[in-house]
XYZ file of C-alpha atoms in Angstrom:
365
model
C 9.348 45.093 -9.264
C 7.771 43.239 -12.197
C 11.168 41.905 -13.291
C 11.878 40.649 -9.779
C 8.488 38.981 -9.671
C 9.089 37.218 -12.959
C 12.418 35.938 -11.609
C 10.552 34.423 -8.655
C 8.003 32.883 -10.995
C 10.764 31.312 -13.073
C 12.339 29.971 -9.895
C 9.013 28.487 -8.847
C 8.548 26.881 -12.267
C 11.975 25.257 -11.958
C 11.170 23.558 -8.651
C 10.813 19.775 -8.732
C 7.380 18.552 -9.824
C 4.851 17.613 -7.185
C 1.139 17.012 -6.784
C -1.361 19.664 -7.875
C -5.049 20.108 -7.143
C -7.665 18.956 -9.644
C -9.539 22.178 -8.887
C -12.771 20.786 -7.440
C -14.021 23.657 -5.275
C -15.970 22.537 -2.204
C -17.585 24.330 0.765
C -15.529 25.020 3.903
C -14.873 21.829 5.795
C -15.589 19.543 2.827
C -13.011 17.252 1.221
C -12.437 15.564 -2.133
C -10.465 12.492 -3.232
C -9.727 11.168 -6.742
C -9.907 7.375 -7.033
C -9.171 6.635 -10.689
C -8.161 8.339 -13.937
C -8.207 7.076 -17.529
C -5.843 8.112 -20.310
C -8.378 10.699 -21.543
C -8.043 12.517 -18.221
C -11.526 11.576 -16.985
C -11.561 11.080 -13.228
C -13.733 9.151 -10.785
C -13.796 11.070 -7.496
C -15.705 11.508 -4.246
C -16.656 14.689 -2.378
C -17.491 14.466 1.340
C -19.225 17.292 3.217
C -19.033 17.973 6.973
C -22.408 16.387 7.779
C -21.047 12.991 6.693
C -22.723 12.881 3.278
C -20.683 11.987 0.216
C -21.226 12.024 -3.525
C -19.444 10.218 -6.342
C -18.348 12.339 -9.300
C -17.302 12.014 -12.901
C -14.861 14.863 -13.533
C -14.130 15.635 -17.185
C -13.471 18.562 -19.513
C -13.630 21.126 -16.707
C -16.929 20.007 -15.206
C -18.148 17.539 -12.591
C -21.229 15.343 -12.852
C -22.747 14.093 -9.586
C -23.682 10.417 -9.600
C -26.499 8.939 -7.534
C -29.753 6.989 -7.633
C -33.148 8.730 -7.810
C -34.502 9.124 -4.294
C -31.289 7.771 -2.831
C -28.601 9.274 -0.659
C -24.838 8.819 -0.590
C -22.714 7.559 -3.458
C -19.091 7.002 -4.403
C -17.076 6.457 -7.589
C -14.077 4.121 -7.494
C -13.201 3.169 -11.059
C -13.342 4.360 -14.664
C -12.398 2.673 -17.929
C -11.026 4.024 -21.219
C -14.549 4.692 -22.533
C -15.402 6.856 -19.517
C -17.700 4.303 -17.867
C -17.686 4.809 -14.097
C -18.209 2.136 -11.463
C -19.132 2.807 -7.862
C -21.863 2.382 -5.261
C -24.963 4.403 -4.408
C -27.736 4.033 -1.857
C -31.260 3.583 -3.179
C -34.516 4.982 -1.791
C -34.626 2.130 0.762
C -31.134 2.931 2.001
C -29.463 -0.133 0.472
C -26.148 0.213 -1.332
C -26.064 -0.852 -4.971
C -23.077 -1.271 -7.267
C -23.647 0.802 -10.401
C -22.300 1.665 -13.831
C -22.616 5.153 -15.295
C -21.978 6.596 -18.733
C -23.442 9.564 -20.561
C -25.329 7.413 -23.067
C -27.096 5.002 -20.717
C -27.074 6.953 -17.476
C -26.830 5.028 -14.206
C -27.541 1.286 -14.032
C -27.492 -0.885 -10.900
C -25.922 -4.343 -10.906
C -27.838 -6.250 -8.244
C -26.451 -8.320 -5.340
C -25.482 -11.899 -4.488
C -28.770 -12.526 -2.744
C -28.303 -10.076 0.115
C -29.207 -6.421 0.520
C -26.133 -4.572 -0.729
C -23.365 -4.488 -3.336
C -20.299 -2.290 -3.870
C -18.592 -1.632 -7.209
C -14.817 -1.204 -7.003
C -13.175 -1.627 -10.427
C -13.972 -1.904 -14.138
C -12.006 -3.057 -17.176
C -12.144 -1.918 -20.790
C -14.685 -4.658 -21.601
C -17.058 -3.125 -18.999
C -16.620 -6.138 -16.712
C -17.018 -5.058 -13.087
C -15.746 -6.389 -9.800
C -16.358 -5.537 -6.179
C -18.171 -7.273 -3.345
C -21.787 -7.961 -2.450
C -23.882 -9.359 0.364
C -24.939 -12.988 0.140
C -28.093 -14.574 1.542
C -26.201 -15.491 4.722
C -25.224 -11.862 5.344
C -21.533 -12.385 4.533
C -19.994 -10.410 1.680
C -18.196 -12.063 -1.233
C -16.178 -10.801 -4.168
C -18.094 -10.777 -7.444
C -17.440 -10.560 -11.159
C -20.152 -8.978 -13.310
C -19.748 -9.785 -17.009
C -22.434 -7.423 -18.309
C -25.389 -9.666 -17.552
C -24.594 -11.966 -14.639
C -23.048 -11.370 -11.205
C -20.822 -14.324 -10.315
C -19.941 -15.167 -6.711
C -16.151 -15.688 -6.587
C -16.260 -17.414 -3.224
C -13.497 -17.355 -0.597
C -10.278 -19.155 0.337
C -12.149 -21.367 2.770
C -13.387 -18.670 5.144
C -16.537 -16.580 5.184
C -15.575 -13.279 3.499
C -13.917 -11.891 0.383
C -13.693 -8.568 -1.423
C -12.288 -7.592 -4.811
C -10.522 -4.365 -5.711
C -8.972 -4.787 -9.165
C -9.591 -6.326 -12.589
C -7.676 -6.448 -15.882
C -8.924 -6.730 -19.455
C -8.624 -10.538 -19.379
C -11.163 -10.611 -16.555
C -8.650 -11.614 -13.875
C -9.759 -10.282 -10.489
C -7.684 -9.534 -7.388
C -8.557 -8.750 -3.804
C -8.508 -10.390 -0.385
C -10.332 -13.403 1.035
C -10.376 -15.194 4.353
C -8.944 -18.649 4.997
C -10.570 -21.288 7.184
C -9.031 -19.620 10.235
C -10.404 -16.254 8.985
C -6.961 -14.796 8.269
C -7.059 -12.645 5.143
C -4.873 -13.421 2.117
C -4.433 -11.740 -1.254
C -5.949 -13.657 -4.165
C -6.140 -13.684 -7.935
C -9.174 -15.179 -9.662
C -9.617 -16.339 -13.230
C -12.125 -18.635 -14.900
C -9.609 -21.450 -15.423
C -8.128 -21.686 -11.924
C -10.742 -20.101 -9.713
C -9.448 -18.243 -6.638
C -5.696 -18.645 -6.028
C -4.007 -17.750 -2.725
C -0.983 -15.447 -3.256
C 0.401 -15.940 0.235
C 2.214 -13.319 2.312
C 5.704 -11.967 2.948
C 6.135 -14.211 5.961
C 3.361 -12.772 8.114
C -0.262 -13.699 8.666
C -2.183 -11.476 6.248
C -2.098 -9.850 2.813
C -4.362 -8.064 0.342
C -4.131 -7.381 -3.397
C -5.174 -3.993 -4.760
C -4.671 -3.999 -8.536
C -3.633 -6.082 -11.553
C -2.399 -4.982 -14.981
C -2.917 -6.695 -18.328
C 0.382 -8.565 -17.984
C -1.012 -10.213 -14.862
C 1.280 -8.379 -12.476
C -0.393 -7.789 -9.116
C 0.302 -5.255 -6.370
C -0.886 -4.884 -2.818
C 0.432 -5.222 0.719
C 1.416 -8.144 2.926
C 2.637 -8.664 6.453
C 6.258 -9.601 7.015
C 7.452 -12.053 9.655
C 8.010 -9.028 11.897
C 4.372 -7.932 11.605
C 5.126 -4.911 9.379
C 3.006 -4.291 6.280
C 5.066 -4.051 3.088
C 4.027 -3.185 -0.446
C 4.522 -6.065 -2.880
C 4.458 -6.890 -6.569
C 3.576 -10.405 -7.730
C 4.753 -11.417 -11.217
C 2.769 -14.638 -11.530
C 5.399 -16.755 -9.787
C 6.631 -14.956 -6.715
C 5.898 -12.015 -4.437
C 8.618 -9.333 -4.367
C 8.929 -7.151 -1.262
C 8.836 -3.497 -2.384
C 8.659 -2.330 1.211
C 12.228 -3.535 1.713
C 13.290 -0.979 -0.916
C 11.351 1.793 0.829
C 12.744 1.285 4.312
C 11.038 2.282 7.533
C 7.271 2.232 7.933
C 4.238 0.313 6.777
C 3.831 0.520 2.989
C 0.887 -0.248 0.723
C 0.899 -0.532 -3.092
C -2.402 0.648 -4.545
C -2.060 0.588 -8.346
C 0.053 -0.624 -11.276
C -0.083 0.428 -14.937
C 0.771 -1.223 -18.242
C 4.453 -0.234 -17.950
C 4.673 -1.911 -14.543
C 4.966 1.358 -12.633
C 3.674 0.941 -9.081
C 2.357 3.626 -6.735
C 1.297 3.615 -3.116
C 1.639 5.083 0.356
C 3.974 4.740 3.321
C 3.148 5.419 6.960
C 6.155 6.320 9.115
C 4.913 7.106 12.626
C 2.661 10.162 12.122
C 3.990 11.013 8.650
C 2.229 9.860 5.476
C 4.529 9.500 2.461
C 3.917 8.361 -1.104
C 6.046 6.288 -3.444
C 6.504 5.520 -7.116
C 8.401 2.414 -8.237
C 9.316 2.661 -11.897
C 11.975 1.059 -14.086
C 13.584 -0.599 -11.072
C 13.901 2.667 -9.128
C 12.087 3.420 -5.882
C 11.194 7.097 -5.336
C 9.715 8.151 -1.989
C 8.056 11.535 -1.422
C 8.153 12.910 2.100
C 4.976 14.335 3.601
C 3.875 17.465 1.736
C 5.984 16.726 -1.360
C 3.716 14.289 -3.171
C 0.213 12.943 -2.783
C -1.073 12.295 0.730
C -3.454 9.583 -0.539
C -2.384 7.612 -3.625
C -5.105 5.632 -5.396
C -4.408 5.044 -9.088
C -1.878 5.357 -11.922
C -3.018 5.235 -15.559
C -1.097 4.099 -18.634
C -0.088 7.706 -19.370
C 1.742 7.878 -16.036
C -0.769 10.160 -14.304
C -1.256 9.442 -10.606
C -4.345 10.561 -8.673
C -5.393 10.682 -5.046
C -5.430 13.641 -2.680
C -3.195 16.235 -1.077
C -3.772 17.352 2.472
C -4.229 20.928 3.638
C -6.960 21.720 6.126
C -8.914 18.954 4.353
C -8.180 16.335 1.719
C -8.229 17.764 -1.817
C -8.379 15.665 -5.001
C -5.049 15.975 -6.785
C -2.826 14.635 -9.555
C 0.904 14.164 -10.102
C 3.138 12.621 -12.737
C 4.897 9.296 -12.343
C 7.985 11.193 -13.541
C 7.800 13.560 -10.571
C 10.813 13.862 -8.298
C 10.813 14.773 -4.606
C 11.112 18.500 -3.901
C 11.524 20.543 -0.769
C 8.474 22.774 -1.217
C 5.338 21.623 0.674
C 2.097 21.368 -1.304
C 0.494 24.051 0.859
C 3.274 26.483 -0.046
C 2.991 25.552 -3.709
C -0.662 26.548 -3.552
C -0.022 29.903 -1.877
C 3.184 31.005 -3.598
C 1.776 31.560 -7.119
C -1.086 33.676 -5.788
C 1.265 35.788 -3.707
C 3.590 36.423 -6.642
C 0.892 37.189 -9.159
C -0.788 39.645 -6.807
C 1.795 42.294 -7.755
C 1.414 41.894 -11.507
C -0.824 43.679 -13.952
C -4.539 42.947 -14.305
C -4.004 40.884 -17.427
C -1.804 38.427 -15.573
C -4.319 38.296 -12.744
C -6.936 37.193 -15.288
C -4.658 34.394 -16.436
C -4.134 33.331 -12.839
C -7.884 33.121 -12.235
C -8.337 31.019 -15.355
C -5.609 28.652 -14.242
C -7.101 28.055 -10.818
C -10.806 28.550 -11.446
C -11.594 24.845 -10.888
C -15.051 23.389 -10.767
C -17.970 24.988 -8.978
C -19.529 23.277 -5.982
C -23.005 23.799 -7.379
C -22.171 21.697 -10.428
C -21.310 18.702 -8.261
C -24.942 18.014 -7.453
C -26.388 18.754 -10.863
C -27.378 15.597 -12.706
C -26.630 15.840 -16.411
């Protein structure tokens, strides 16, 4: 029996790689999503509980630190740099959202607004420059760039609104802004040129999600047929990655130093994920890869969430290949096989899947 079980375990180990849980244990009905990971394996994540509350987390070295403002309520965590500095948003005691930075040395620090009541931190570079969007005095929200001391209003493309979602180490910012007719277009901002319209793939709208240090930008844009397609912009032209994927709306969410691009595809009711690397497009059917794809780091680690009864923060490799074993089965199969082994192997199994305790999520450290 033991020999047969080990054969099954070897078979399981030989199956194509897929997404695996980050091991954040949450109460029944709660969910977790990973938004960013640095090359040290530190993760910015969010846990949501059934009553609608959510909390941003820094997950590192087998423990989770909950991030929030004293006397405040909800929080999130959307970015993290190589030094482990987290950027996100948290509500204060008055119920206003504030963009923040967090690290273990300085704790949590808020970044202010653009004259309005709220601000939202979305991305951070390795120089601790932050971007996101904030309310202005008029009540509209604009993309901002915070250089460590000053929050700069990046303006719009002639309309009323803008938001930023990515920044590289040169301080170039990407996001989406409205035109005079209030259509939304992807933009790149730098100090020399200001905000530059990246256009679309023939449709009306577009949005940029991320930029790497080479200045390559990814996001999604409408085609002439009204379908959203993932794109990569190399500084001169926008390349349609959705055309390589095929059917469905596609959205690129992140790009790393090597130019590897990740994102999601929606085909009717099925959510798929994709990795574009070294000129090859790899698409993972539902249940094979990540359900939500948010970030790829320079080590080729991709984070987001898998979907069971709820979303669960998860990770996969950019070198993963599509398999035919659903994530839910991958979770259950090891436990079923190990249940027939000796107590020593059961101990190893518990260590492998012990994860992070829910109680630790709301302990400030």
